Protein backbone atom coordinates (compact mmCIF):
# COMPACT_ATOMS: atom_id res chain seq x y z
CA MET A 1 3.01 -29.08 -24.82
CA SER A 2 0.68 -26.72 -26.72
CA GLU A 3 2.28 -23.79 -28.49
CA HIS A 4 -0.18 -21.66 -26.51
CA TYR A 5 0.95 -22.91 -23.13
CA ILE A 6 -0.10 -20.72 -20.21
CA ARG A 7 1.45 -21.26 -16.81
CA PRO A 8 -1.14 -22.71 -14.41
CA ASP A 9 -0.95 -19.83 -11.92
CA VAL A 10 -1.33 -17.28 -14.72
CA LYS A 11 -4.28 -19.21 -16.15
CA ASP A 12 -5.93 -19.26 -12.73
CA PHE A 13 -5.70 -15.47 -12.51
CA LEU A 14 -6.90 -14.93 -16.09
CA ASP A 15 -9.88 -17.21 -15.51
CA PHE A 16 -10.71 -15.26 -12.34
CA ALA A 17 -10.40 -11.89 -14.11
CA ASN A 18 -12.51 -13.02 -17.09
CA ASN A 19 -15.16 -14.39 -14.74
CA GLN A 20 -15.29 -11.05 -12.92
CA LEU A 21 -15.70 -9.17 -16.20
CA SER A 22 -18.40 -11.51 -17.52
CA ARG A 23 -20.48 -11.01 -14.35
CA ARG A 24 -20.56 -7.24 -14.66
CA LYS A 25 -23.89 -5.86 -15.76
CA GLY A 26 -25.09 -2.30 -15.43
CA PRO A 27 -23.21 0.42 -13.54
CA PRO A 28 -20.23 -0.54 -11.36
CA ASP A 29 -21.09 -1.89 -7.91
CA LEU A 30 -18.55 -0.39 -5.53
CA ALA A 31 -18.97 -3.06 -2.84
CA LYS A 32 -18.46 -5.86 -5.38
CA MET A 33 -15.46 -4.10 -6.89
CA ARG A 34 -13.82 -3.87 -3.48
CA GLN A 35 -14.65 -7.46 -2.64
CA GLY A 36 -13.22 -8.55 -6.00
CA SER A 37 -9.95 -6.71 -5.35
CA GLU A 38 -9.55 -8.62 -2.08
CA GLU A 39 -10.50 -11.96 -3.69
CA ALA A 40 -7.97 -11.41 -6.46
CA ARG A 41 -5.18 -11.96 -3.92
CA LYS A 42 -5.98 -15.68 -3.82
CA HIS A 43 -5.29 -15.92 -7.53
CA CYS A 44 -2.18 -13.82 -8.00
CA ASP A 45 -0.30 -13.26 -4.74
CA THR A 46 2.62 -15.23 -3.42
CA PRO A 47 2.34 -16.40 0.22
CA LEU A 48 2.85 -13.73 2.86
CA GLY A 49 6.03 -15.44 4.04
CA PRO A 50 7.91 -15.15 7.35
CA LEU A 51 7.94 -11.85 9.23
CA ALA A 52 9.01 -10.90 12.73
CA VAL A 53 6.50 -8.02 12.82
CA ASP A 54 3.06 -7.80 11.19
CA ARG A 55 0.74 -5.67 13.26
CA ARG A 56 -1.91 -3.00 12.96
CA ILE A 57 -1.34 0.54 14.20
CA GLU A 58 -3.37 3.74 14.13
CA ILE A 59 -1.99 6.96 12.69
CA PRO A 60 -3.58 10.33 13.48
CA GLY A 61 -5.21 11.65 10.31
CA PRO A 62 -6.92 14.87 9.30
CA ALA A 63 -10.37 13.28 9.72
CA GLY A 64 -9.66 10.74 12.46
CA ALA A 65 -7.42 7.73 12.99
CA LEU A 66 -6.00 5.97 9.93
CA SER A 67 -5.31 2.25 10.02
CA ALA A 68 -1.95 0.94 8.85
CA ARG A 69 0.12 -2.25 9.03
CA ILE A 70 3.77 -2.49 10.04
CA PHE A 71 5.78 -5.18 8.27
CA ASP A 72 9.33 -5.97 9.35
CA ALA A 73 11.60 -8.96 9.00
CA ARG A 74 13.26 -8.08 12.33
CA GLU A 75 11.71 -7.89 15.77
CA SER A 76 13.90 -4.91 16.65
CA ARG A 77 16.53 -2.85 14.86
CA GLU A 78 18.88 0.11 15.13
CA PRO A 79 17.64 3.54 14.05
CA GLY A 80 17.32 3.76 10.28
CA PRO A 81 15.03 4.56 7.36
CA ILE A 82 11.36 3.62 7.36
CA MET A 83 9.05 3.29 4.36
CA LEU A 84 5.52 4.61 4.03
CA TYR A 85 3.73 2.59 1.34
CA CYS A 86 0.47 3.65 -0.34
CA HIS A 87 -1.40 0.92 -2.21
CA GLY A 88 -2.84 1.27 -5.69
CA GLY A 89 -6.43 0.71 -6.74
CA GLY A 90 -7.56 3.80 -8.60
CA PHE A 91 -8.10 5.65 -5.30
CA VAL A 92 -11.28 3.52 -5.01
CA VAL A 93 -10.38 -0.11 -4.20
CA CYS A 94 -7.67 -2.17 -2.47
CA SER A 95 -6.11 -1.82 0.97
CA ALA A 96 -3.07 -2.61 3.08
CA ASN A 97 -4.46 -6.17 3.18
CA SER A 98 -4.73 -6.53 -0.59
CA HIS A 99 -1.06 -5.51 -0.92
CA GLU A 100 0.28 -7.45 2.09
CA SER A 101 2.31 -9.95 0.07
CA ALA A 102 4.16 -7.22 -1.84
CA THR A 103 4.81 -5.00 1.16
CA ALA A 104 5.99 -7.93 3.26
CA GLU A 105 8.47 -8.84 0.51
CA MET A 106 9.72 -5.25 0.38
CA ALA A 107 10.32 -5.33 4.13
CA ARG A 108 12.33 -8.54 3.76
CA VAL A 109 14.35 -7.63 0.65
CA LEU A 110 15.05 -4.01 1.61
CA ASP A 111 15.55 -4.94 5.29
CA ILE A 112 13.55 -1.97 6.54
CA PRO A 113 10.21 -1.52 8.30
CA VAL A 114 7.37 -0.85 5.87
CA ILE A 115 4.22 0.97 7.01
CA SER A 116 1.35 0.19 4.63
CA LEU A 117 -1.36 2.85 4.87
CA ASP A 118 -5.12 2.47 4.58
CA TYR A 119 -5.94 5.96 3.31
CA ARG A 120 -9.51 7.13 2.75
CA LEU A 121 -11.02 5.93 -0.52
CA ALA A 122 -13.15 7.68 -3.11
CA PRO A 123 -15.94 8.29 -3.91
CA GLU A 124 -16.99 8.47 -0.25
CA HIS A 125 -13.93 10.64 0.42
CA PRO A 126 -13.21 12.77 -2.65
CA TRP A 127 -9.91 14.41 -3.51
CA PRO A 128 -7.80 15.55 -1.71
CA ALA A 129 -8.68 13.19 1.18
CA ALA A 130 -6.23 10.42 0.15
CA HIS A 131 -3.42 12.93 -0.43
CA ASP A 132 -4.10 14.58 2.93
CA ASP A 133 -3.94 11.18 4.62
CA ALA A 134 -0.64 10.26 2.96
CA GLU A 135 0.93 13.57 3.96
CA ALA A 136 -0.35 13.27 7.53
CA ALA A 137 1.05 9.73 7.83
CA ALA A 138 4.44 10.80 6.47
CA ARG A 139 4.65 13.72 8.88
CA TRP A 140 3.64 11.48 11.78
CA LEU A 141 6.39 8.97 10.94
CA ALA A 142 8.92 11.79 10.54
CA ALA A 143 8.07 13.06 14.02
CA CYS A 144 9.38 9.77 15.50
CA PRO A 145 6.20 9.16 17.51
CA PRO A 146 6.47 7.34 20.86
CA GLU A 147 4.10 4.66 19.57
CA LEU A 148 6.85 3.56 17.15
CA ALA A 149 9.74 4.06 19.56
CA GLU A 150 8.03 1.78 22.08
CA ARG A 151 7.98 -0.92 19.43
CA GLY A 152 11.67 -0.47 18.60
CA PHE A 153 11.32 1.70 15.50
CA THR A 154 13.35 4.92 15.41
CA PRO A 155 13.19 6.44 11.91
CA THR A 156 16.11 8.51 10.66
CA SER A 157 14.68 9.21 7.19
CA LEU A 158 11.60 8.47 5.12
CA LEU A 159 11.21 6.35 2.01
CA LEU A 160 7.97 6.78 0.09
CA GLY A 161 6.58 3.90 -1.95
CA GLY A 162 3.46 3.12 -3.91
CA ASP A 163 1.95 1.56 -6.99
CA SER A 164 -0.42 3.19 -9.48
CA ALA A 165 -2.69 5.52 -7.46
CA GLY A 166 -0.41 4.94 -4.47
CA GLY A 167 2.55 6.07 -6.57
CA ASN A 168 0.65 9.29 -7.23
CA LEU A 169 0.10 9.75 -3.49
CA SER A 170 3.79 9.18 -2.79
CA LEU A 171 4.90 11.63 -5.49
CA VAL A 172 2.53 14.35 -4.28
CA THR A 173 3.64 13.73 -0.68
CA ALA A 174 7.30 14.02 -1.70
CA LEU A 175 6.62 17.34 -3.45
CA THR A 176 4.68 18.61 -0.45
CA LEU A 177 7.49 17.67 1.93
CA ARG A 178 10.00 19.29 -0.39
CA ASP A 179 8.12 22.59 -0.13
CA ARG A 180 7.11 22.23 3.53
CA PRO A 181 9.66 19.85 5.08
CA ALA A 182 8.79 17.34 7.76
CA GLU A 183 11.02 16.62 10.74
CA LEU A 184 12.92 13.98 8.75
CA PRO A 185 14.00 14.10 5.10
CA VAL A 186 12.65 11.97 2.27
CA ALA A 187 15.67 9.85 1.35
CA GLY A 188 14.20 7.99 -1.62
CA MET A 189 11.18 6.63 -3.43
CA LEU A 190 10.08 3.21 -4.67
CA LEU A 191 7.33 3.62 -7.26
CA PHE A 192 5.64 0.98 -9.41
CA PHE A 193 3.81 2.30 -12.52
CA PRO A 194 2.81 5.50 -10.69
CA ALA A 195 -0.28 7.32 -11.97
CA THR A 196 1.40 10.61 -12.93
CA ASP A 197 -0.99 11.84 -15.65
CA ILE A 198 -4.69 11.29 -15.07
CA SER A 199 -5.93 13.97 -17.49
């Protein structure tokens, strides 16, 4: 074994990332960046794994319906906490699909339903569009909407989760709900390297 051994799955991802960087010429191409973030899943994600629930829903947003995915390891459950998860991606790339493996694992390990939100992305939708979407989704979940009750979800409290830019959205949403409470309390947060200082 070489002293510079790299695990095969790690090497696959590094080769993919280096290939992406070497192909970049000129100003960033937003469409290619977004396509690359989706393609990266094939090189670094674990399989989605078993779930009882993986379906799309629509959440009323400030500028129209927002798409989201519900992940749950159980087909039905007693009333309990529900998580709203906001994906990372610099507010510009990624989606509920790009983060499906991670959010599905959270649903399994934490044994709670996880709602992964597709908030509006920049630069087409500048600040504070993403923050407004995250707040609207949290308030909608806290209102125990019939659309969730019909599917067997009755939230009793909110958990807010996110990585990087999504961590920022979750923190800002938590502060907003602290100052202007929703119908249910925020019981906790699950943040991965949240973007807390972008100055």
